[in-house]
Coordinates of C-alpha atoms in Angstrom, one line a residue:
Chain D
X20 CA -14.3 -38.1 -12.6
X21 CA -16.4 -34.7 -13.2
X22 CA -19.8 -36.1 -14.4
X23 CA -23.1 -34.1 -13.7
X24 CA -26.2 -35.1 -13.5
X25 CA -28.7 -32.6 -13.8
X26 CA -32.9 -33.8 -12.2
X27 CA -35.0 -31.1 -13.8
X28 CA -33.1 -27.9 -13.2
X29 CA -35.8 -25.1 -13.1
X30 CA -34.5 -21.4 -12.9
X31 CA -37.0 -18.6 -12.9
X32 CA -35.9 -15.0 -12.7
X33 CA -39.3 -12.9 -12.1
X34 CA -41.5 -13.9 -14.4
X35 CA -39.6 -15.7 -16.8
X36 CA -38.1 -19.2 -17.0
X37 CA -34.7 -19.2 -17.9
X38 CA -34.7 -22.9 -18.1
X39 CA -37.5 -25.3 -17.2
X40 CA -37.1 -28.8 -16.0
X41 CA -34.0 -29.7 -17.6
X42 CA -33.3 -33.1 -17.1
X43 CA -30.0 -34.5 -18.4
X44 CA -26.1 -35.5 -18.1
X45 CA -22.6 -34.3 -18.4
X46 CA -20.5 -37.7 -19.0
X47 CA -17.2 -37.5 -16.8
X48 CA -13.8 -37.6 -19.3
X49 CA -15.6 -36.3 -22.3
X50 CA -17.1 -33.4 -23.9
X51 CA -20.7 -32.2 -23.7
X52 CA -21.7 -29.2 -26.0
X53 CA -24.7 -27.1 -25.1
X54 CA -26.4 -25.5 -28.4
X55 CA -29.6 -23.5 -28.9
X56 CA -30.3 -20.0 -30.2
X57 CA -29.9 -16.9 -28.2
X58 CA -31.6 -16.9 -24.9
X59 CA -32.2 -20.5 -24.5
X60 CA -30.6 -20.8 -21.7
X61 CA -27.1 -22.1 -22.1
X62 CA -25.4 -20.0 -19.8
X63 CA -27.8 -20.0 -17.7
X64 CA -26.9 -24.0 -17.3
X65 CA -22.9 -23.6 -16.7
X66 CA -23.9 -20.9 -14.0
X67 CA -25.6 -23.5 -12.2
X68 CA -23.4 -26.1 -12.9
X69 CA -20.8 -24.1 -10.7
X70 CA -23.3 -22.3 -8.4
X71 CA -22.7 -19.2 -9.5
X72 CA -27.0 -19.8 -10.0
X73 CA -29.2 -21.6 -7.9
X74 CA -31.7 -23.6 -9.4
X75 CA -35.4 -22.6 -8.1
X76 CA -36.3 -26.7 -8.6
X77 CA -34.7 -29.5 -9.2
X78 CA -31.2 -30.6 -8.4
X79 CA -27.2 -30.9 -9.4
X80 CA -25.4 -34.2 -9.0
X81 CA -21.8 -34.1 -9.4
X82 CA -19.9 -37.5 -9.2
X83 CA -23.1 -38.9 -7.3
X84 CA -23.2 -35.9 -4.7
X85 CA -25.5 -33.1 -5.0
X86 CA -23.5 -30.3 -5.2
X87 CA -25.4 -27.8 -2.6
X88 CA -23.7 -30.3 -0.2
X89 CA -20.2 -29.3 -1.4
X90 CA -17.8 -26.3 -0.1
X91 CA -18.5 -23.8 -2.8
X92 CA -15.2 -22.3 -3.3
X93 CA -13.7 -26.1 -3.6
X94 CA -16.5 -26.9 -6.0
X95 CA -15.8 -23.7 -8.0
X96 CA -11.8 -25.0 -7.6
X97 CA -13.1 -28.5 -9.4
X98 CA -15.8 -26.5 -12.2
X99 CA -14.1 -24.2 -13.6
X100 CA -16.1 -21.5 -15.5
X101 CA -14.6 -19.4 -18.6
X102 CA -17.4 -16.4 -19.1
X103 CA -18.6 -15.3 -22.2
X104 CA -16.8 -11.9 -21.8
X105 CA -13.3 -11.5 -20.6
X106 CA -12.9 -9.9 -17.6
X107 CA -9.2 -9.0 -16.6
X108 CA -8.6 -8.5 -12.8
X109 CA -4.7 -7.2 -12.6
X110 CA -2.3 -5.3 -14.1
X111 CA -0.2 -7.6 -15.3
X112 CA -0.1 -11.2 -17.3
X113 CA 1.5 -12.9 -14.6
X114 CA -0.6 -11.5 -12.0
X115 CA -3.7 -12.5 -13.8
X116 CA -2.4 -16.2 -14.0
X117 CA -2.4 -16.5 -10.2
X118 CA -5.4 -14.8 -9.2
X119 CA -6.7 -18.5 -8.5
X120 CA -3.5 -20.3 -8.0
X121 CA -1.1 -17.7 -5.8
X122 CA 2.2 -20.3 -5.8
X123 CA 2.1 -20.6 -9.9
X124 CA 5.9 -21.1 -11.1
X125 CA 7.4 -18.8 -13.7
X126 CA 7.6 -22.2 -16.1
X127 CA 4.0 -22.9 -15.1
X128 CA 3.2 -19.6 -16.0
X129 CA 4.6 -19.9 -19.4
X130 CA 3.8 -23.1 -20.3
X131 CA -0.3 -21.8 -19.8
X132 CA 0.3 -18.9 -22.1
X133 CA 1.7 -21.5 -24.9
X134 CA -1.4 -23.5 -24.0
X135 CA -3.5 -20.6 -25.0
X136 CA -1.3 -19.6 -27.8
X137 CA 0.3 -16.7 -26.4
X138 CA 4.3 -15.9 -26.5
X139 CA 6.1 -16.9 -23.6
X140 CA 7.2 -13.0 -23.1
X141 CA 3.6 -12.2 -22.4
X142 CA 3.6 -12.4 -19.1
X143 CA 5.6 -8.9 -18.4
X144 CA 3.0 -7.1 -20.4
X145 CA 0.8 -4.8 -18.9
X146 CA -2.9 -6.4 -19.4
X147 CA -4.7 -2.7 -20.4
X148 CA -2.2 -3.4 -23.5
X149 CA -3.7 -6.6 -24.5
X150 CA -6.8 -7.0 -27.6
X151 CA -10.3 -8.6 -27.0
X152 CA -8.6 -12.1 -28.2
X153 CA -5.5 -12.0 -26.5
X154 CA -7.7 -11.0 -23.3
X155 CA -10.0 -14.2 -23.7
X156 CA -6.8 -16.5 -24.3
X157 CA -5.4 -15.2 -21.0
X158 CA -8.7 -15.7 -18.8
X159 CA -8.4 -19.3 -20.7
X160 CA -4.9 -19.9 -19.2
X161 CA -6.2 -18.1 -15.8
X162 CA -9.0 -20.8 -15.4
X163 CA -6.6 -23.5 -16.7
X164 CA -3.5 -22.5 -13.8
X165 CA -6.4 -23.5 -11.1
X166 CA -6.0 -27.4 -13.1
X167 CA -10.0 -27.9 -12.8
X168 CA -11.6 -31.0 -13.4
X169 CA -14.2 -29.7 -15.1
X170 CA -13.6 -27.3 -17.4
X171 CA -17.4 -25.0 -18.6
X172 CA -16.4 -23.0 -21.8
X173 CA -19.3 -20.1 -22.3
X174 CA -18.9 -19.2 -25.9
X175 CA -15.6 -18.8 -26.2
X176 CA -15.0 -18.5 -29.8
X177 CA -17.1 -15.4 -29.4
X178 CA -14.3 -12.9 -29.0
X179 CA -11.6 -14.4 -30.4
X180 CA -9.7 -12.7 -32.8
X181 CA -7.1 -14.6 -34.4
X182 CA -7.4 -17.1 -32.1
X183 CA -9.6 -20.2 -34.6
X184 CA -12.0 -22.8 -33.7
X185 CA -8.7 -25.3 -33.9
X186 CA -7.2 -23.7 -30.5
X187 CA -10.5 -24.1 -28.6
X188 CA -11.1 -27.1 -30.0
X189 CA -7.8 -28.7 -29.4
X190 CA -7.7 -27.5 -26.0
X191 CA -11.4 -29.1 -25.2
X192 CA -9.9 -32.2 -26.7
X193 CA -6.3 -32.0 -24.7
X194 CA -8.5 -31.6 -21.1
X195 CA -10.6 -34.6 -22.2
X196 CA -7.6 -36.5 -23.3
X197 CA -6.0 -35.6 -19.8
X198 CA -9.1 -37.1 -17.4
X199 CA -11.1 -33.9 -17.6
X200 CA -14.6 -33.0 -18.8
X201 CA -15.6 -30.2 -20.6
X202 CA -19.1 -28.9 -21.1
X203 CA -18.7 -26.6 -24.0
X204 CA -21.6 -23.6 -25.1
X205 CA -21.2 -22.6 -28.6
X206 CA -22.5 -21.5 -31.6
X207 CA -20.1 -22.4 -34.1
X208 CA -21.5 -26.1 -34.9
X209 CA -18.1 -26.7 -36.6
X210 CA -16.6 -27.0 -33.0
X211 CA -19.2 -28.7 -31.9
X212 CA -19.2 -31.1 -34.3
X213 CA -15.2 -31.8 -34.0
X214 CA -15.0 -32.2 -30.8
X215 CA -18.2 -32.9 -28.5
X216 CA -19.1 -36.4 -27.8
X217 CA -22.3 -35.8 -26.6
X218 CA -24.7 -33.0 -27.3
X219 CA -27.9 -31.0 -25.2
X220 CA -30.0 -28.4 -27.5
X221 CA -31.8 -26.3 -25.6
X222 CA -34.7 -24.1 -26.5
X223 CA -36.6 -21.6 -24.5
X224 CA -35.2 -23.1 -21.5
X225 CA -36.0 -26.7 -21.8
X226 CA -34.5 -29.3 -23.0
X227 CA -35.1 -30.4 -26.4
X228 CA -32.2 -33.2 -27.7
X229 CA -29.7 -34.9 -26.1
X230 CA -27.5 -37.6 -28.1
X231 CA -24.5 -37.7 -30.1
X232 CA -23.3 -34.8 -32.7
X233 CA -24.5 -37.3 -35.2
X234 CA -28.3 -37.5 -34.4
X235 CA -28.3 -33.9 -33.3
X236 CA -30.6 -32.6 -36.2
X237 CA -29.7 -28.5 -35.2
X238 CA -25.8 -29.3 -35.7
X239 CA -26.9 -29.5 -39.8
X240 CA -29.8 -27.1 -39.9
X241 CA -28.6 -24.7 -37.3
Chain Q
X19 CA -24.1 33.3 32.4
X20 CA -21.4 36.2 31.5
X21 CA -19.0 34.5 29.9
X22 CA -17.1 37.8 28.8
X23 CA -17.8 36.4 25.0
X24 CA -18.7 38.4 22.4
X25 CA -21.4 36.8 21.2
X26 CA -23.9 37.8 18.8
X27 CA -27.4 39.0 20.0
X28 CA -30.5 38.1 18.2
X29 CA -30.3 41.1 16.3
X30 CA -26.9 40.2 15.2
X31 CA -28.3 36.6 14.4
X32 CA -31.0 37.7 12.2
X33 CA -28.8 40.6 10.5
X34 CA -26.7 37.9 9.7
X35 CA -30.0 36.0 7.3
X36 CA -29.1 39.3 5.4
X37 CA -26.0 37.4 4.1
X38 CA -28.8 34.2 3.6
X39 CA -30.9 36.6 1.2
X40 CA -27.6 37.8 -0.7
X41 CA -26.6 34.1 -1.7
X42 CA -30.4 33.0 -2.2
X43 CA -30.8 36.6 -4.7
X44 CA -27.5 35.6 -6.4
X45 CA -28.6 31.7 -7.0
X46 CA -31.9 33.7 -8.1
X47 CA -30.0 35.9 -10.8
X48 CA -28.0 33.0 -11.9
X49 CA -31.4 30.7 -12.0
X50 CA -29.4 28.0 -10.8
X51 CA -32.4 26.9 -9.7
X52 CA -31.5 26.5 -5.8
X53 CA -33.2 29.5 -4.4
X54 CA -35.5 27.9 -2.5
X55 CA -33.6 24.7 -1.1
X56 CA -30.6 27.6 0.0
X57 CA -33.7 29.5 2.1
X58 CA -35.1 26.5 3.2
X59 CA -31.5 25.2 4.3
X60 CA -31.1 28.3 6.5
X61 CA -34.3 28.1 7.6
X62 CA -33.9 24.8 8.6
X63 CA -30.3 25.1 10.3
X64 CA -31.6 28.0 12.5
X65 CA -34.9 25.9 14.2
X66 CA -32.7 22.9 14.3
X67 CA -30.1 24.4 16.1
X68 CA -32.2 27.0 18.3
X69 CA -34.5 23.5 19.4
X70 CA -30.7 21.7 20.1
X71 CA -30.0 24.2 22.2
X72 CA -32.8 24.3 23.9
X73 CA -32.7 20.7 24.8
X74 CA -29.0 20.2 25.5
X75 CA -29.7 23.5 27.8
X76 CA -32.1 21.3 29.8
X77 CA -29.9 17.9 29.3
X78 CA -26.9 19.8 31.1
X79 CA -28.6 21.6 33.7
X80 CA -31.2 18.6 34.7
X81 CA -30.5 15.4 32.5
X82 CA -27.1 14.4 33.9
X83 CA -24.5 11.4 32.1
X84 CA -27.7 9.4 31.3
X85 CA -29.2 12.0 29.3
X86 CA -26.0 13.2 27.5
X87 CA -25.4 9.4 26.2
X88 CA -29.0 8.9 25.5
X89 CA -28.6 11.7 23.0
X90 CA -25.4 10.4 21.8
X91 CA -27.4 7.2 21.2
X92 CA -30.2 9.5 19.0
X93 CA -27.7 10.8 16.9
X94 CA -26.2 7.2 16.2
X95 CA -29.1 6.2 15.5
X96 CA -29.9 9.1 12.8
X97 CA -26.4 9.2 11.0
X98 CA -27.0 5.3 10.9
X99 CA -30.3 6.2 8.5
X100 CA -28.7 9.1 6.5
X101 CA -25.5 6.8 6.2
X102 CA -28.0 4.0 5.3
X103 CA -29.6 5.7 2.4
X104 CA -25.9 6.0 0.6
X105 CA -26.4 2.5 0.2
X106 CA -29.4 2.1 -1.1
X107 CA -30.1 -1.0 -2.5
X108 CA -28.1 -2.9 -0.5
X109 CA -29.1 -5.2 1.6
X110 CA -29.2 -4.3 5.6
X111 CA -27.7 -1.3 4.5
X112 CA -29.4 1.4 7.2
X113 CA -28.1 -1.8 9.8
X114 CA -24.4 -1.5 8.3
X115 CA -24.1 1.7 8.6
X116 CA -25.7 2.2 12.1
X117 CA -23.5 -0.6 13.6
X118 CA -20.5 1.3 11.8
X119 CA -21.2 4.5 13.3
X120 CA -21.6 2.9 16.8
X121 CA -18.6 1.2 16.5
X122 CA -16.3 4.0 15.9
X123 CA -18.3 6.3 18.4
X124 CA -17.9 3.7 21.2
X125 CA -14.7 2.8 20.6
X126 CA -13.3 6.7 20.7
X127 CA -15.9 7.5 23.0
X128 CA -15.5 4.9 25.5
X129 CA -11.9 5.0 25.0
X130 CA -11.2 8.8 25.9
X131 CA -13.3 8.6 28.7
X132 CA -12.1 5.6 30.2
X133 CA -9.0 6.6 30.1
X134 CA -10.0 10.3 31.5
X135 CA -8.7 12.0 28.7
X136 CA -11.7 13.8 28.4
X137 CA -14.0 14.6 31.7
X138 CA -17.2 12.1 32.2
X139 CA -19.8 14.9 31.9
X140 CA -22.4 15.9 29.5
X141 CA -20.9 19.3 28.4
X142 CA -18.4 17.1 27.2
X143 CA -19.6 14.3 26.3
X144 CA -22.8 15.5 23.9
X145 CA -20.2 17.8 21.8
X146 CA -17.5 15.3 21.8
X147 CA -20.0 12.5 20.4
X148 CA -21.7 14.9 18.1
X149 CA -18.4 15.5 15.6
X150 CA -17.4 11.6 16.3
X151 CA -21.1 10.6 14.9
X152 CA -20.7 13.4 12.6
X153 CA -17.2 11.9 10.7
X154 CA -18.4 8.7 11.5
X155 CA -21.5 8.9 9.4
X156 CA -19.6 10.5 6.4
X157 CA -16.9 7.3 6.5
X158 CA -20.0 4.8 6.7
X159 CA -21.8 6.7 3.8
X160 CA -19.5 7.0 1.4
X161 CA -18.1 3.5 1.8
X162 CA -21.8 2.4 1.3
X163 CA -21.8 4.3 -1.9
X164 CA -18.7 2.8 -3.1
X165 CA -19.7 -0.7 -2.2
X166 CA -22.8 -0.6 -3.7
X167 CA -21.3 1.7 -7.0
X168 CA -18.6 -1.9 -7.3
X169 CA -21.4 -4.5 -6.4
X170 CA -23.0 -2.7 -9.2
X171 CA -20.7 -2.0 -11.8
X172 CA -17.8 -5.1 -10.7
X173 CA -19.9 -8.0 -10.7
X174 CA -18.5 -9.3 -14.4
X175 CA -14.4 -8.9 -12.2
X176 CA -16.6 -10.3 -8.4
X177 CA -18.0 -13.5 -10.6
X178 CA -14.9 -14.0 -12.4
X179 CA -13.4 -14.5 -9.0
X180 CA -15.6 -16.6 -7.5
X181 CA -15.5 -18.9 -10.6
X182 CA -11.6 -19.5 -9.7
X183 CA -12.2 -20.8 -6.5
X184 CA -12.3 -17.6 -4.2
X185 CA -14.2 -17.0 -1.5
X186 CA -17.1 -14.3 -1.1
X187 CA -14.7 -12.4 0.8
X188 CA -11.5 -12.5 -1.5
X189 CA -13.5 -12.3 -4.2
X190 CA -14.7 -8.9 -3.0
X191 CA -11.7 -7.6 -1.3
X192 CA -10.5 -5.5 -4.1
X193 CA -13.6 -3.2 -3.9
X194 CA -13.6 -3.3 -0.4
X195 CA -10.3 -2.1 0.0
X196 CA -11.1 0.8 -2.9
X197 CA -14.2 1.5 -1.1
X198 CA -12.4 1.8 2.1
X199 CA -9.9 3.9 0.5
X200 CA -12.1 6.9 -0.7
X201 CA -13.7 7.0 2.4
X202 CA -11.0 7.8 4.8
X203 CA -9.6 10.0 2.0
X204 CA -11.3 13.2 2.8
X205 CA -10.5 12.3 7.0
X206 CA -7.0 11.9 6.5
X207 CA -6.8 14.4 3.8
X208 CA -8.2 17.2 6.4
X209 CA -5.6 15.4 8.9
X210 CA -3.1 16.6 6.5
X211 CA -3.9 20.1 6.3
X212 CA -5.6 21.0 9.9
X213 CA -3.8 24.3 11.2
X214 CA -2.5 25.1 7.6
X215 CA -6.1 25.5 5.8
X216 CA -8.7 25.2 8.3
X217 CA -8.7 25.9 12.0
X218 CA -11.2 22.9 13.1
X219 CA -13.9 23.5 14.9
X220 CA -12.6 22.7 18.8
X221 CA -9.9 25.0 18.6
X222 CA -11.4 27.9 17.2
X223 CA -14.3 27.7 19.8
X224 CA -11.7 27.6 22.5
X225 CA -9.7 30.6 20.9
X226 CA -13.3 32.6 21.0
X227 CA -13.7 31.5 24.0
X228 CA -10.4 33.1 24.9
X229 CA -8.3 30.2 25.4
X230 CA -4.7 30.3 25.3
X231 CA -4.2 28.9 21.5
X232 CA -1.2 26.5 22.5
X233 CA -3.8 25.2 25.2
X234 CA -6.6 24.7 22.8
X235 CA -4.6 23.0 20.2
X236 CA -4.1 19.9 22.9
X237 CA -7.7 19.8 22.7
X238 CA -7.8 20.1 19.0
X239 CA -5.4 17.3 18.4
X240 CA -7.2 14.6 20.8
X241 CA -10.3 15.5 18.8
X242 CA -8.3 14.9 15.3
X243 CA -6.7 11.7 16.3
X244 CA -10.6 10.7 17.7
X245 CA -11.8 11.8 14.5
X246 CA -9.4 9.3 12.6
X247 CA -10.0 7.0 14.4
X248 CA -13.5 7.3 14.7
X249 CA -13.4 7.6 10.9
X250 CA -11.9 4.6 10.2
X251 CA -13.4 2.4 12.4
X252 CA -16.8 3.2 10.9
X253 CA -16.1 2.7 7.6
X254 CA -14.0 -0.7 8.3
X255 CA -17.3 -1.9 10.2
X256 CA -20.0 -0.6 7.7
X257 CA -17.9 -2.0 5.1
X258 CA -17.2 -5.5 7.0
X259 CA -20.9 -5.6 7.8
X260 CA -22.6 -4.6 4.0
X261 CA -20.3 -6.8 2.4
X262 CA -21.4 -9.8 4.3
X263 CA -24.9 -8.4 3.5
X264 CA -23.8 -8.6 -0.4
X265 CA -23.0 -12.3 -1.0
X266 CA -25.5 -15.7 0.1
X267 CA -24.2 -18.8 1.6
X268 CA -23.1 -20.3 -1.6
X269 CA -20.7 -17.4 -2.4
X270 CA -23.0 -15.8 -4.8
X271 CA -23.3 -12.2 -5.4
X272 CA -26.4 -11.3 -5.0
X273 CA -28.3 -8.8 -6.7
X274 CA -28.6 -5.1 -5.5
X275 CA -32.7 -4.9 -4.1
X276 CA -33.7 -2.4 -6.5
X277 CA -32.7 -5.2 -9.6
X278 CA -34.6 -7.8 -7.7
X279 CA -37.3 -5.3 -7.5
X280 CA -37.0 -4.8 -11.4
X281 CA -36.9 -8.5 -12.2
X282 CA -40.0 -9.4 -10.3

């Protein structure tokens, strides 16, 4: 399970509409990519989808229940969210996995960092030590350790160094394969295109496509 | 009243604005540019404290308890709003900080006197309550400043928290407890040191007063361990209090007043 439904999500901020009606859904077990230039709106959507932001209209279903019924921290247990920047909260690697999941075992611990593509030894290292890339892999792991059922990926390929499309796309594809669902933002259409079943382009907020990468038009013209 | 002090007359008071002009003519020389907030300051300190005196005069000859805690109550009240401006741009912050200060003043207060540590009577009790509020409302202010500095400038570490399941309150506990932490600082720095750098305030005036020094230090150190107290108390209240004030129902951060302001 882990399917949203969204009924015409309106957020404003002030004056401005950071997305406007959007109507749509996140199939359960499968992979939804959100696309759209800059500012559209696509982070504004996994924000919501977790309730980190509340819609100003409309609604979020999740399984069939709207999910401003639901215990928030449990919800943000089952929705996990990976932010566009990473944002390391302890000293160390092993500390960082457990931030969300305080009884993580040692072979837990290092069998997340090979998921992420990190060396085992990590986890002694001191986290000021680590680069920009290293430091997105490891909040991957950290929001992996909590085992979500949902995982929302917010540009991740963004600060990667090293770290290719083929990591972040094979882990999107591992969840899936695994009972999960992943709603993916991105703008490299190459990992959209590999491993997205479904697609939603935004622009300005709304809503403009929804279908398969195939009859996504903005996967070929960008 | 002879008290066999030897205080200062007015003459000596005003002789000693002499010392007012010298700073105010050196910040003039310097053009540091503070000349005139330095002579206001004094100004201000003298007709604050002459018109203090004047009323706690009439509060301890005719006002009784009720009046000595009434003003206790005042100066609660006005720490709570100069504490509350530390955290401005937080929500209920002038609320935090007043319930803070009243907490550790009540607590201390209450405790001392319930326990007749120190006498039930306004000579006592206006004093005692004025350097409680007084610590009090530096605790509540700088943890308001730190709480709203890490609301600020931690939301990207508060958001990532919340996003792996943790509550509002765990989320934020890492700030609290650094905003907690340079608050009491300066109390239980000045704990540290109190004899060795500075000789506080209740024992000096007892050793002017002619007071045996080993008698006023037992005065000196139930007024510390109040202070402490006092201290920490306030800030663990404001802090308790502004935090809830931070977050909504669904665990969301919300954003400082001033932003929301901006946004609209």
């Amino acid at each position: 399970m882990g399917g949203f439904t969204l009924d015409a999500i309106t957020v404003t901020r002030g004056p401005v509409r950071l997305l406007d009606g959007v109507s749509g859904c996140v199939e359960a077990g499968r992979c939804t990519a959100v696309v759209g230039p800059s500012g559209a709106g696509k982070s504004t959507l996994l924000r919501v989808l977790n309730r980190l932001e509340e819609p100003t209209a409309g609604r979020v279903l999740l399984d069939g229940r709207p999910i401003g019924e639901m215990d928030v921290p449990a919800l943000r247990r089952r929705v996990g969210l990976v932010a566009q920047q990473p944002v390391l909260l302890t000293d160390r690697v092993a500390d960082e996995l457990r931030v969300g999941r305080h009884d993580l075992a040692a072979e837990q611990s290092s069998a997340l960092l090979q998921r992420v593509g990190l060396p085992v030894d990590f986890a002694t290292r001191p986290t000021a030590e680590l680069s920009g890339g290293e430091a997105q892999r490891l909040c991957l792991a950290r929001a992996l350790a909590v085992e979500p059922e949902v995982l929302l990926l917010d540009e991740p390929t963004s600060a990667l160094d090293g770290l290719t499309a083929a990591l972040i796309a094979d882990l999107a594809h591992d969840h899936v394969v695994g009972g999960g669902t992943v709603v993916l933002v991105s703008h490299n259409l190459a990992v959209v295109r590999r491993v997205a079943h479904h697609v939603l382009v935004l622009h300005g907020g709304r809503l403009v496509a929804a279908g398969p990468p195939k009859e996504i038009d903005y996967l070929e013209t960008g | 009243m002879n008290t066999g002090l030897n205080v200062p007359n007015w003459t000596g008071v005003s002789a000693s604005l002499l010392l007012v002009a010298l700073a105010a003519a050196i910040a003039y020389r310097q053009r540091l540019g503070l000349t005139r907030e330095l002579v206001a300051a004094a100004a201000r300190a003298g007709v604050q404290l002459v018109a203090v005196a004047a009323v706690l005069g009439v509060i301890f000859a005719h006002g009784g308890l009720a009046a000595g805690f009434g003003w206790v109550i005042v100066m609660i009240v006005i720490a709570g709003q100069v504490a509350g401006r530390r955290g401005r741009g937080l929500r209920r912050a002038v609320w935090s900080a007043t319930a803070g200060v009243a907490v550790g003043t009540i607590v201390t207060l209450g405790g001392l006197l319930a326990v007749r540590v120190i006498a039930m009577q306004p000579r006592v009790v206006v004093p005692l309550g004025g350097m409680i509020v007084s610590g009090a409302m530096l605790a509540a202010g700088l943890t308001l400043r730190r709480l709203r500095e890490d609301a600020e400038q931690g939301r990207p570490a508060i958001e990532a928290r919340l996003c792996l399941g943790l509550s509002a309150r765990e989320a934020f506990l890492p700030h609290q407890r650094s905003a907690l932490r340079t608050a009491l600082l300066p109390a239980i720095d000045s704990t540290k040191v109190v004899g060795l750098i500075s000789l506080p305030g209740a024992m000096t005036g007892l050793i002017l007063a002619g007071v045996d020094p080993l008698t006023a230090i037992r005065y000196q150190i139930v007024v510390m361990y109040m202070l402490v107290a006092a201290t920490t108390l306030a800030a663990l209240a404001t802090a308790r209090l502004a935090e809830h004030a931070l977050f909504d129902h669904a665990h969301r951060l919300l954003p400082l007043l001033e932003n929301l302001r901006a946004m609209r």
